[in-house]
Amino acid sequence: MQDGNAAPDGIIGDVRGRRFFLVGIGGSGMMPLAMILAGRGAIVAGSDRGLDQGRVPAKFDALRALGIDLFAQDGSGVGSVEQVVVASAAVEDTVADMVAAARIGCARMTRAELNAALFNAAALPIGVAGTSGKSTVTGMIATILHGVGRDPSVMNGAVMKDFVAADRPFASALVGAGEAYVSEVDESDGSIALYRPTIAVLNNVSLDHKALDELNVLFGDFIAHARHAVVNADNADAAALAMGRFGALPASRVTRFSVEGTGDLVARELREEPFAVSFTLHHAGGTLPVRLQVPGRHNVSNALAALGAAMAAGVALGDAVAALARFTGLRRRFDLVGEAAGVSVIDDFGHNPDKIAATLDTLHAFPGRLLVLFQPHGFGPLKVMRAELVAMFARALAADDLLVMPDPVYHGGTTDRAVTSADIVRDVEVGGRHGLHLPDRAAAAAHLVAEARAGDRIVVMGARDDTLSLLAAEMVAQLGDKQA
């Protein structure tokens, strides 16, 4: 729990009629949680700095349409001791809503504590962990389980395009009546330790928010708690964890997957397309053809993880493959926003070395120069990942590609600015690739639009900022204007 009063006993299980106030309700982790609570009959309200600043109003309109009351982040929405006040670990105690909660004596939980409690109370909790690919694998599992009639509840950090509808434009959650509660599980704040999965997926272990030694402990404990683990045999650290570095996992409790390697589920004969990929799935019972409506070798690996989880949940492999063929992807995950003047604009969540490299490598499988706008998701991550980011860009950018970096996203609070976008660009240029630091994001976008020529691909990358999708759409419009 956060400092303050503990949440009341019995809060999880049946939340119907209970009152929750979510601080930062528009965040990628908080919004789906709000949807799940509201869908289960809770009385939900919340606040968000983005709402106060007028950012992405459609998102907040969607929350209101679910019967969720929204307030300015000034403490006015926290007025009853019956409210459980929920905030992410990043929300500081000095925020007015948190001050009001302390004054009134509201029970408080972190976002992760509440989600973990809902997850752990489920009959079949399926947790998806790893440095990269969590949201995609979670979405794939959701599509499979929904497709075979299992009616799962799903907590995702991204909008699942398969479930978007007129009355559900921001479908980052599903509220189902089935046994499964599928959730991506975050290691960045250590809250992964709260989860007790029946089925645990470990996609990969690589540098992002924490040092590798610490990540290995967190991920190792996570899969050790599970009845069955689904582990990427191609990732050295993940494979070592499955072999028992932090507690032996018998072979009967592990499904290992690999792209062109060895394992229980192995993808071979990959056939890449610009926005799709096909492969042959080799398994103990033989082979199956698989075609995905999302591109790239990394998505082949994601698909294997999802198929392994579905099998562990009792879904026949052939049925899982057929359902997965309907997966159309997530917003902001290699998301083609539009094309104009012969230039494609792609919106992507890439923000750590592995994620960015996966997208760049997928694009480089086909002709065309890459113009990359990368907005870092904070000064802290830049400091942690500086050397790895620079090394990745030096390898993954081609000689004629261009990287343009504005300053990191910043929505307030205290931060250490020891490493900046300018530092990364300078190091990338020393490494022999083309980079440019333009502090203002609009200026960075305008520069790429002016630079672009037919055949180029513009990629907008970054996390923790929903307005990047709006920026990508604006760039498509600007390219159209340029052509006219």
Coordinates of C-alpha atoms in Angstrom, one line a residue:
M1 CA 0.0 0.0 0.0
Q2 CA 1.0 3.6 -0.4
D3 CA 1.7 5.5 2.9
G4 CA -1.7 6.1 4.5
N5 CA -4.6 4.0 5.4
A6 CA -4.8 0.4 4.1
A7 CA -7.6 -0.5 1.7
P8 CA -10.5 -2.2 3.5
D9 CA -10.7 -6.0 3.7
G10 CA -12.8 -7.6 1.1
I11 CA -12.3 -4.8 -1.4
I12 CA -11.3 -7.2 -4.1
G13 CA -13.4 -10.0 -5.3
D14 CA -16.7 -8.1 -5.7
V15 CA -16.1 -4.4 -6.3
R16 CA -19.7 -3.7 -7.1
G17 CA -20.9 -0.5 -5.4
R18 CA -17.5 0.4 -4.0
R19 CA -16.2 3.9 -4.7
F20 CA -12.8 4.4 -6.3
F21 CA -11.0 7.7 -7.2
L22 CA -8.2 7.2 -9.7
V23 CA -5.5 9.9 -9.8
G24 CA -4.0 10.0 -13.3
I25 CA -7.0 8.2 -14.7
G26 CA -6.0 8.9 -18.3
G27 CA -2.7 7.0 -18.0
S28 CA -2.0 3.9 -20.1
G29 CA -2.1 1.8 -17.0
M30 CA -4.9 3.6 -15.2
M31 CA -7.5 3.9 -17.9
P32 CA -8.0 0.2 -18.5
L33 CA -8.2 -0.3 -14.7
A34 CA -10.9 2.3 -14.6
M35 CA -12.8 0.4 -17.4
I36 CA -12.5 -2.9 -15.5
L37 CA -13.8 -1.4 -12.3
A38 CA -16.7 0.4 -14.0
G39 CA -17.5 -2.7 -15.9
R40 CA -17.7 -4.7 -12.7
G41 CA -20.1 -2.3 -11.1
A42 CA -17.8 0.0 -9.1
I43 CA -18.5 3.7 -8.7
V44 CA -15.5 5.3 -10.4
A45 CA -14.2 8.8 -10.6
G46 CA -10.9 10.4 -11.3
S47 CA -8.6 13.2 -12.2
D48 CA -5.7 13.7 -14.7
R49 CA -3.2 16.4 -15.4
G50 CA -3.8 15.8 -19.1
L51 CA -7.5 16.6 -18.6
D52 CA -6.5 19.9 -16.9
Q53 CA -4.1 20.7 -19.8
G54 CA -6.6 19.8 -22.5
R55 CA -4.6 16.9 -23.9
V56 CA -6.4 14.2 -25.9
P57 CA -10.0 15.2 -25.0
A58 CA -11.4 12.2 -26.8
K59 CA -9.9 9.9 -24.2
F60 CA -11.7 11.6 -21.4
D61 CA -14.9 11.8 -23.3
A62 CA -14.7 8.0 -23.6
L63 CA -14.3 7.7 -19.8
R64 CA -17.3 9.9 -19.2
A65 CA -19.4 7.7 -21.6
L66 CA -18.7 4.8 -19.2
G67 CA -20.3 6.8 -16.4
I68 CA -17.0 7.9 -14.8
D69 CA -17.0 11.3 -13.3
L70 CA -13.9 13.4 -14.0
F71 CA -12.5 16.3 -11.8
A72 CA -9.7 18.8 -12.0
Q73 CA -6.6 17.5 -10.2
D74 CA -7.1 20.0 -7.4
G75 CA -8.5 17.8 -4.6
S76 CA -12.1 18.6 -5.4
G77 CA -12.9 15.0 -6.4
V78 CA -11.8 13.5 -3.2
G79 CA -14.5 14.2 -0.6
S80 CA -15.6 11.0 1.1
V81 CA -13.8 8.5 3.4
E82 CA -15.6 5.8 1.5
Q83 CA -13.5 6.4 -1.6
V84 CA -10.4 4.3 -2.2
V85 CA -7.9 6.6 -3.8
V86 CA -5.7 4.9 -6.4
A87 CA -2.6 6.4 -7.9
S88 CA 0.4 5.2 -9.9
A89 CA 3.8 5.1 -8.1
A90 CA 4.8 8.2 -10.0
V91 CA 2.1 10.4 -8.4
E92 CA 3.7 12.4 -5.6
D93 CA 2.1 12.9 -2.2
T94 CA 2.1 16.6 -2.8
V95 CA -0.5 16.3 -5.6
A96 CA -3.7 18.0 -4.3
D97 CA -5.8 14.8 -4.6
M98 CA -3.3 12.9 -2.5
V99 CA -3.2 15.6 0.1
A100 CA -7.0 15.5 0.3
A101 CA -7.0 11.7 0.6
A102 CA -4.6 12.0 3.5
R103 CA -6.6 14.7 5.2
I104 CA -9.9 12.8 5.0
G105 CA -8.4 9.4 5.8
C106 CA -9.3 7.6 2.5
A107 CA -7.9 4.2 2.0
R108 CA -5.2 4.3 -0.6
M109 CA -3.7 1.8 -3.1
T110 CA -1.2 2.1 -5.9
R111 CA -2.4 1.2 -9.4
A112 CA -0.2 -1.9 -9.3
E113 CA -1.6 -3.0 -5.9
L114 CA -5.2 -2.8 -7.1
N115 CA -4.5 -4.5 -10.5
A116 CA -2.5 -7.2 -8.7
A117 CA -5.4 -7.8 -6.3
L118 CA -7.9 -8.2 -9.1
F119 CA -5.4 -10.4 -11.0
N120 CA -4.7 -12.7 -8.0
A121 CA -8.4 -13.1 -7.2
A122 CA -9.1 -14.5 -10.6
A123 CA -9.6 -18.2 -11.2
L124 CA -7.0 -18.1 -14.1
P125 CA -4.6 -15.3 -13.8
I126 CA -2.3 -15.0 -16.9
G127 CA 0.6 -12.6 -16.5
V128 CA 2.7 -11.3 -19.3
A129 CA 6.1 -10.0 -18.3
G130 CA 9.4 -8.9 -20.0
T131 CA 11.1 -5.8 -21.1
S132 CA 9.5 -5.7 -24.5
G133 CA 6.4 -7.0 -26.2
K134 CA 4.1 -7.2 -23.1
S135 CA 1.2 -5.3 -24.6
T136 CA 1.3 -7.1 -27.9
V137 CA 1.4 -10.5 -26.3
T138 CA -1.4 -9.5 -24.0
G139 CA -3.4 -8.4 -27.0
M140 CA -2.7 -11.6 -28.8
I141 CA -3.8 -13.7 -25.9
A142 CA -6.9 -11.6 -25.6
T143 CA -7.8 -12.2 -29.3
I144 CA -7.2 -15.9 -28.9
L145 CA -9.2 -16.4 -25.8
H146 CA -12.0 -14.2 -27.0
G147 CA -12.0 -16.0 -30.4
V148 CA -12.4 -19.5 -28.8
G149 CA -15.2 -18.3 -26.5
R150 CA -13.4 -18.0 -23.2
D151 CA -14.6 -14.4 -22.6
P152 CA -11.5 -13.1 -20.7
S153 CA -11.0 -10.0 -18.7
V154 CA -7.9 -8.2 -20.0
M155 CA -5.8 -5.4 -18.6
N156 CA -3.6 -3.9 -21.4
G157 CA -1.4 -0.8 -21.6
A158 CA -2.4 -0.2 -25.2
V159 CA -5.5 0.0 -27.3
M160 CA -6.3 -3.4 -28.8
K161 CA -7.6 -2.7 -32.3
D162 CA -9.5 -6.0 -32.5
F163 CA -11.9 -4.7 -29.8
V164 CA -12.3 -1.1 -30.8
A165 CA -15.9 -0.1 -31.5
A166 CA -18.0 3.1 -31.7
D167 CA -18.9 2.8 -28.0
R168 CA -15.3 1.6 -27.1
P169 CA -12.8 3.8 -28.9
F170 CA -10.1 3.2 -26.4
A171 CA -10.2 -0.6 -25.9
S172 CA -7.3 -1.2 -23.7
A173 CA -9.4 -3.4 -21.4
L174 CA -12.0 -6.2 -21.6
V175 CA -14.5 -7.1 -18.9
G176 CA -15.4 -10.7 -19.4
A177 CA -17.3 -13.4 -17.5
G178 CA -14.7 -16.1 -18.1
E179 CA -12.1 -17.4 -15.7
A180 CA -9.1 -15.7 -17.3
Y181 CA -7.7 -12.4 -16.2
V182 CA -4.9 -11.5 -18.6
S183 CA -2.6 -8.6 -17.7
E184 CA 0.7 -7.2 -18.7
V185 CA 2.9 -7.0 -15.6
D186 CA 5.3 -4.1 -15.1
E187 CA 8.8 -4.5 -13.7
S188 CA 9.8 -0.8 -13.9
D189 CA 8.6 0.0 -10.3
G190 CA 9.2 -3.5 -8.9
S191 CA 5.4 -4.2 -8.6
I192 CA 5.8 -7.4 -10.6
A193 CA 6.5 -8.9 -7.1
L194 CA 2.8 -8.5 -6.2
Y195 CA 1.5 -10.8 -8.9
R196 CA 0.8 -14.6 -8.4
P197 CA 0.2 -15.9 -11.9
T198 CA -1.1 -19.3 -12.8
I199 CA 0.4 -18.9 -16.2
A200 CA 3.4 -16.6 -16.5
V201 CA 4.9 -15.4 -19.8
L202 CA 8.4 -14.1 -19.9
N203 CA 9.1 -12.5 -23.2
N204 CA 12.7 -11.2 -22.7
V205 CA 15.0 -9.6 -20.2
S206 CA 16.9 -6.5 -21.4
L207 CA 17.9 -3.1 -20.1
D208 CA 15.1 -0.5 -19.7
H209 CA 14.2 1.0 -16.3
K210 CA 16.4 -1.2 -14.0
A211 CA 19.8 -2.9 -14.1
L212 CA 19.9 -6.4 -15.5
D213 CA 20.8 -8.1 -12.1
E214 CA 17.7 -6.6 -10.5
L215 CA 15.5 -7.4 -13.5
N216 CA 16.6 -11.1 -13.3
V217 CA 15.6 -11.4 -9.7
L218 CA 12.2 -9.8 -10.4
F219 CA 11.5 -11.9 -13.5
G220 CA 12.9 -15.1 -11.9
D221 CA 10.7 -14.8 -8.9
F222 CA 7.7 -14.1 -11.2
I223 CA 8.0 -17.3 -13.2
A224 CA 8.9 -19.4 -10.2
H225 CA 5.5 -18.5 -8.6
A226 CA 3.6 -19.8 -11.7
R227 CA 2.0 -23.2 -12.3
H228 CA 3.3 -22.9 -15.8
A229 CA 5.8 -20.6 -17.4
V230 CA 6.1 -19.7 -21.1
V231 CA 9.7 -18.5 -21.8
N232 CA 11.6 -17.1 -24.7
A233 CA 14.5 -19.5 -25.3
D234 CA 16.2 -17.0 -27.6
N235 CA 16.8 -14.5 -24.8
A236 CA 19.8 -15.6 -22.8
D237 CA 18.7 -14.2 -19.5
A238 CA 15.1 -15.5 -19.8
A239 CA 16.3 -18.9 -20.8
A240 CA 18.7 -19.0 -17.9
L241 CA 15.9 -18.1 -15.5
A242 CA 13.8 -21.0 -16.8
M243 CA 16.6 -23.3 -16.2
G244 CA 16.4 -22.5 -12.5
R245 CA 18.7 -19.7 -11.6
F246 CA 16.1 -18.6 -9.0
G247 CA 14.4 -21.9 -8.3
A248 CA 14.2 -24.9 -10.5
L249 CA 11.3 -25.2 -12.9
P250 CA 10.6 -28.7 -14.0
A251 CA 10.3 -29.3 -17.8
S252 CA 6.6 -30.1 -17.3
R253 CA 6.0 -26.6 -16.0
V254 CA 7.8 -24.7 -18.9
T255 CA 7.0 -24.1 -22.5
R256 CA 10.0 -22.7 -24.3
F257 CA 9.6 -20.9 -27.6
S258 CA 12.1 -19.9 -30.2
V259 CA 12.4 -18.3 -33.6
E260 CA 14.5 -20.6 -35.8
G261 CA 16.1 -22.2 -32.7
T262 CA 15.1 -25.0 -30.4
G263 CA 12.2 -25.2 -28.1
D264 CA 8.7 -26.6 -27.6
L265 CA 7.2 -24.1 -30.1
V266 CA 9.6 -23.1 -32.9
A267 CA 9.0 -20.8 -35.8
R268 CA 10.8 -21.6 -39.1
E269 CA 10.5 -20.6 -42.7
L270 CA 9.7 -17.0 -42.0
R271 CA 8.2 -15.0 -44.9
E272 CA 8.1 -11.3 -44.2
E273 CA 5.8 -8.7 -45.8
P274 CA 5.7 -4.9 -45.2
F275 CA 2.8 -5.2 -42.8
A276 CA 2.5 -9.0 -42.2
V277 CA 4.6 -12.1 -41.6
S278 CA 4.1 -15.8 -42.2
F279 CA 5.9 -18.8 -40.7
T280 CA 5.7 -22.5 -40.1
L281 CA 5.1 -23.5 -36.5
H282 CA 7.0 -26.6 -35.4
H283 CA 5.7 -28.4 -32.3
A284 CA 5.6 -31.8 -30.8
G285 CA 2.5 -32.8 -32.9
G286 CA 3.9 -31.7 -36.2
T287 CA 3.7 -28.4 -38.1
L288 CA 1.1 -25.7 -38.7
P289 CA 1.2 -22.7 -41.1
V290 CA 0.7 -19.4 -39.3
R291 CA 0.1 -15.9 -40.9
L292 CA 0.0 -12.7 -38.8
Q293 CA -1.5 -9.4 -39.8
V294 CA 1.4 -7.6 -38.0
P295 CA 5.0 -7.6 -39.3
G296 CA 8.4 -8.5 -38.1
R297 CA 10.5 -11.2 -36.6
H298 CA 9.7 -9.8 -33.1
N299 CA 6.0 -10.3 -33.7
V300 CA 6.7 -13.9 -34.6
S301 CA 8.3 -14.3 -31.2
N302 CA 5.3 -12.5 -29.6
A303 CA 2.9 -14.9 -31.3
L304 CA 4.8 -17.9 -30.0
A305 CA 4.5 -16.5 -26.5
A306 CA 0.8 -16.0 -26.9
L307 CA 0.2 -19.5 -28.4
G308 CA 2.2 -21.0 -25.5
A309 CA 0.0 -19.2 -23.0
A310 CA -3.2 -20.2 -24.7
M311 CA -2.1 -23.9 -24.8
A312 CA -1.2 -23.7 -21.0
A313 CA -4.8 -22.3 -20.5
G314 CA -6.2 -25.4 -22.3
V315 CA -6.8 -24.1 -25.8
A316 CA -6.0 -26.5 -28.6
L317 CA -3.1 -25.3 -30.6
G318 CA -4.9 -25.4 -33.9
D319 CA -7.8 -23.4 -32.5
A320 CA -5.3 -20.9 -31.0
V321 CA -3.5 -20.4 -34.4
A322 CA -6.8 -19.9 -36.2
A323 CA -7.9 -17.2 -33.7
L324 CA -4.5 -15.5 -33.7
A325 CA -4.8 -15.0 -37.5
R326 CA -7.5 -12.4 -36.7
F327 CA -5.2 -10.3 -34.5
T328 CA -4.8 -6.9 -36.2
G329 CA -2.4 -5.3 -33.7
L330 CA -2.3 -2.5 -31.2
R331 CA -2.4 1.3 -31.6
R332 CA 1.1 2.7 -31.4
R333 CA 2.7 -0.6 -32.1
F334 CA 4.0 -0.3 -35.7
D335 CA 0.8 1.4 -36.5
L336 CA 0.5 2.7 -40.1
V337 CA -1.1 6.1 -39.6
G338 CA -1.3 7.1 -43.3
E339 CA 0.5 7.7 -46.5
A340 CA 1.0 10.9 -48.5
A341 CA 3.4 12.2 -51.2
G342 CA 4.8 8.6 -51.4
V343 CA 5.8 8.7 -47.7
S344 CA 4.4 6.3 -45.1
V345 CA 4.0 7.6 -41.5
I346 CA 4.2 4.9 -38.8
D347 CA 3.4 5.5 -35.1
D348 CA 5.3 3.3 -32.7
F349 CA 5.7 2.8 -29.0
G350 CA 9.5 2.1 -29.3
H351 CA 11.3 3.7 -26.4
N352 CA 14.0 1.3 -25.2
P353 CA 16.9 -0.2 -27.3
D354 CA 15.2 -3.6 -28.0
K355 CA 11.8 -2.1 -29.0
I356 CA 13.4 0.6 -31.3
A357 CA 15.7 -1.9 -32.9
A358 CA 12.9 -4.4 -33.6
T359 CA 10.9 -1.7 -35.5
L360 CA 13.9 -0.4 -37.4
D361 CA 15.0 -3.9 -38.4
T362 CA 11.5 -4.8 -39.5
L363 CA 11.4 -1.6 -41.7
H364 CA 14.9 -2.3 -43.1
A365 CA 13.7 -5.6 -44.5
F366 CA 12.2 -3.5 -47.3
P367 CA 13.6 -0.6 -49.4
G368 CA 13.3 3.0 -48.3
R369 CA 15.1 5.5 -46.1
L370 CA 14.0 5.9 -42.5
L371 CA 13.3 9.3 -40.9
V372 CA 13.0 8.7 -37.2
L373 CA 11.5 11.1 -34.7
F374 CA 12.3 9.7 -31.2
Q375 CA 10.9 11.5 -28.2
P376 CA 12.4 9.9 -25.0
H377 CA 9.9 9.1 -22.3
G378 CA 11.9 10.8 -19.6
F379 CA 15.3 12.1 -18.5
G380 CA 15.8 9.2 -16.1
P381 CA 15.6 6.5 -18.8
L382 CA 18.0 8.4 -21.0
K383 CA 20.6 8.3 -18.2
V384 CA 20.1 4.6 -17.6
M385 CA 20.1 3.6 -21.3
R386 CA 22.5 6.1 -22.8
A387 CA 25.2 3.7 -24.0
E388 CA 22.8 1.1 -25.1
L389 CA 20.6 3.5 -27.1
V390 CA 23.6 4.9 -28.9
A391 CA 25.0 1.5 -29.7
M392 CA 21.6 0.4 -31.0
F393 CA 21.2 3.5 -33.2
A394 CA 24.7 3.0 -34.6
R395 CA 23.8 -0.5 -35.6
A396 CA 20.1 -0.2 -36.6
L397 CA 20.2 3.1 -38.5
A398 CA 21.4 2.9 -42.1
A399 CA 23.9 5.3 -43.6
D400 CA 21.2 7.5 -45.2
D401 CA 18.7 7.3 -42.3
L402 CA 18.1 10.4 -40.2
L403 CA 17.3 10.5 -36.4
V404 CA 15.7 13.6 -35.0
M405 CA 15.2 13.9 -31.3
P406 CA 13.2 16.6 -29.5
D407 CA 13.5 17.0 -25.7
P408 CA 12.1 14.2 -23.5
V409 CA 8.4 14.2 -22.6
Y410 CA 7.8 16.1 -19.4
H411 CA 4.5 16.5 -17.6
G412 CA 5.7 18.1 -14.4
G413 CA 7.4 16.9 -11.2
T414 CA 11.1 16.7 -10.2
T415 CA 13.6 15.1 -12.5
D416 CA 17.4 14.8 -13.0
R417 CA 18.4 16.3 -16.4
A418 CA 22.0 15.0 -16.4
V419 CA 21.5 13.3 -19.8
T420 CA 19.6 15.0 -22.6
S421 CA 18.4 14.3 -26.1
A422 CA 21.3 16.5 -27.3
D423 CA 23.8 14.1 -25.6
I424 CA 22.3 11.1 -27.4
V425 CA 22.4 12.8 -30.8
R426 CA 26.0 13.9 -30.3
D427 CA 27.0 10.3 -29.4
V428 CA 25.1 8.9 -32.4
E429 CA 26.8 11.3 -34.8
V430 CA 30.2 10.4 -33.3
G431 CA 29.2 6.8 -34.1
G432 CA 28.8 7.6 -37.8
R433 CA 25.0 8.0 -38.1
H434 CA 23.0 11.1 -38.9
G435 CA 21.3 12.8 -36.0
L436 CA 19.8 16.1 -35.1
H437 CA 18.6 17.6 -31.8
L438 CA 15.6 20.0 -32.2
P439 CA 14.3 20.7 -28.7
D440 CA 10.8 21.6 -29.9
R441 CA 8.8 18.6 -31.0
A442 CA 6.7 20.5 -33.6
A443 CA 9.9 21.8 -35.1
A444 CA 11.4 18.3 -35.2
A445 CA 8.2 17.0 -37.0
A446 CA 8.3 19.9 -39.5
H447 CA 11.9 19.2 -40.3
L448 CA 11.2 15.6 -41.1
V449 CA 8.2 16.5 -43.3
A450 CA 10.3 19.0 -45.2
E451 CA 13.1 16.4 -45.6
A452 CA 10.9 13.5 -46.7
R453 CA 10.8 12.3 -50.3
A454 CA 8.8 9.6 -52.0
G455 CA 9.8 6.2 -50.8
D456 CA 10.8 7.3 -47.3
R457 CA 9.2 6.0 -44.1
I458 CA 8.7 8.4 -41.2
V459 CA 8.6 6.7 -37.8
V460 CA 7.3 8.6 -34.7
M461 CA 8.6 6.8 -31.6
G462 CA 8.2 7.3 -27.9
A463 CA 6.2 6.3 -24.8
R464 CA 4.1 8.0 -22.0
D465 CA 2.7 10.6 -24.4
D466 CA -0.7 10.0 -26.1
T467 CA -0.3 13.1 -28.2
L468 CA 2.4 11.4 -30.3
S469 CA -0.4 9.7 -32.2
L470 CA -1.9 13.1 -33.0
L471 CA 1.5 14.3 -34.1
A472 CA 1.9 11.4 -36.5
A473 CA -1.6 12.2 -38.0
E474 CA -0.6 15.9 -38.4
M475 CA 2.5 14.8 -40.2
V476 CA 0.4 12.9 -42.7
A477 CA -1.7 16.0 -43.3
Q478 CA 1.4 18.1 -43.7
L479 CA 2.8 15.7 -46.2
G480 CA -0.4 16.0 -48.1
D481 CA -0.2 19.7 -48.1
K482 CA 3.4 19.6 -49.3
Q483 CA 2.4 17.4 -52.2
A484 CA -0.5 19.7 -53.1

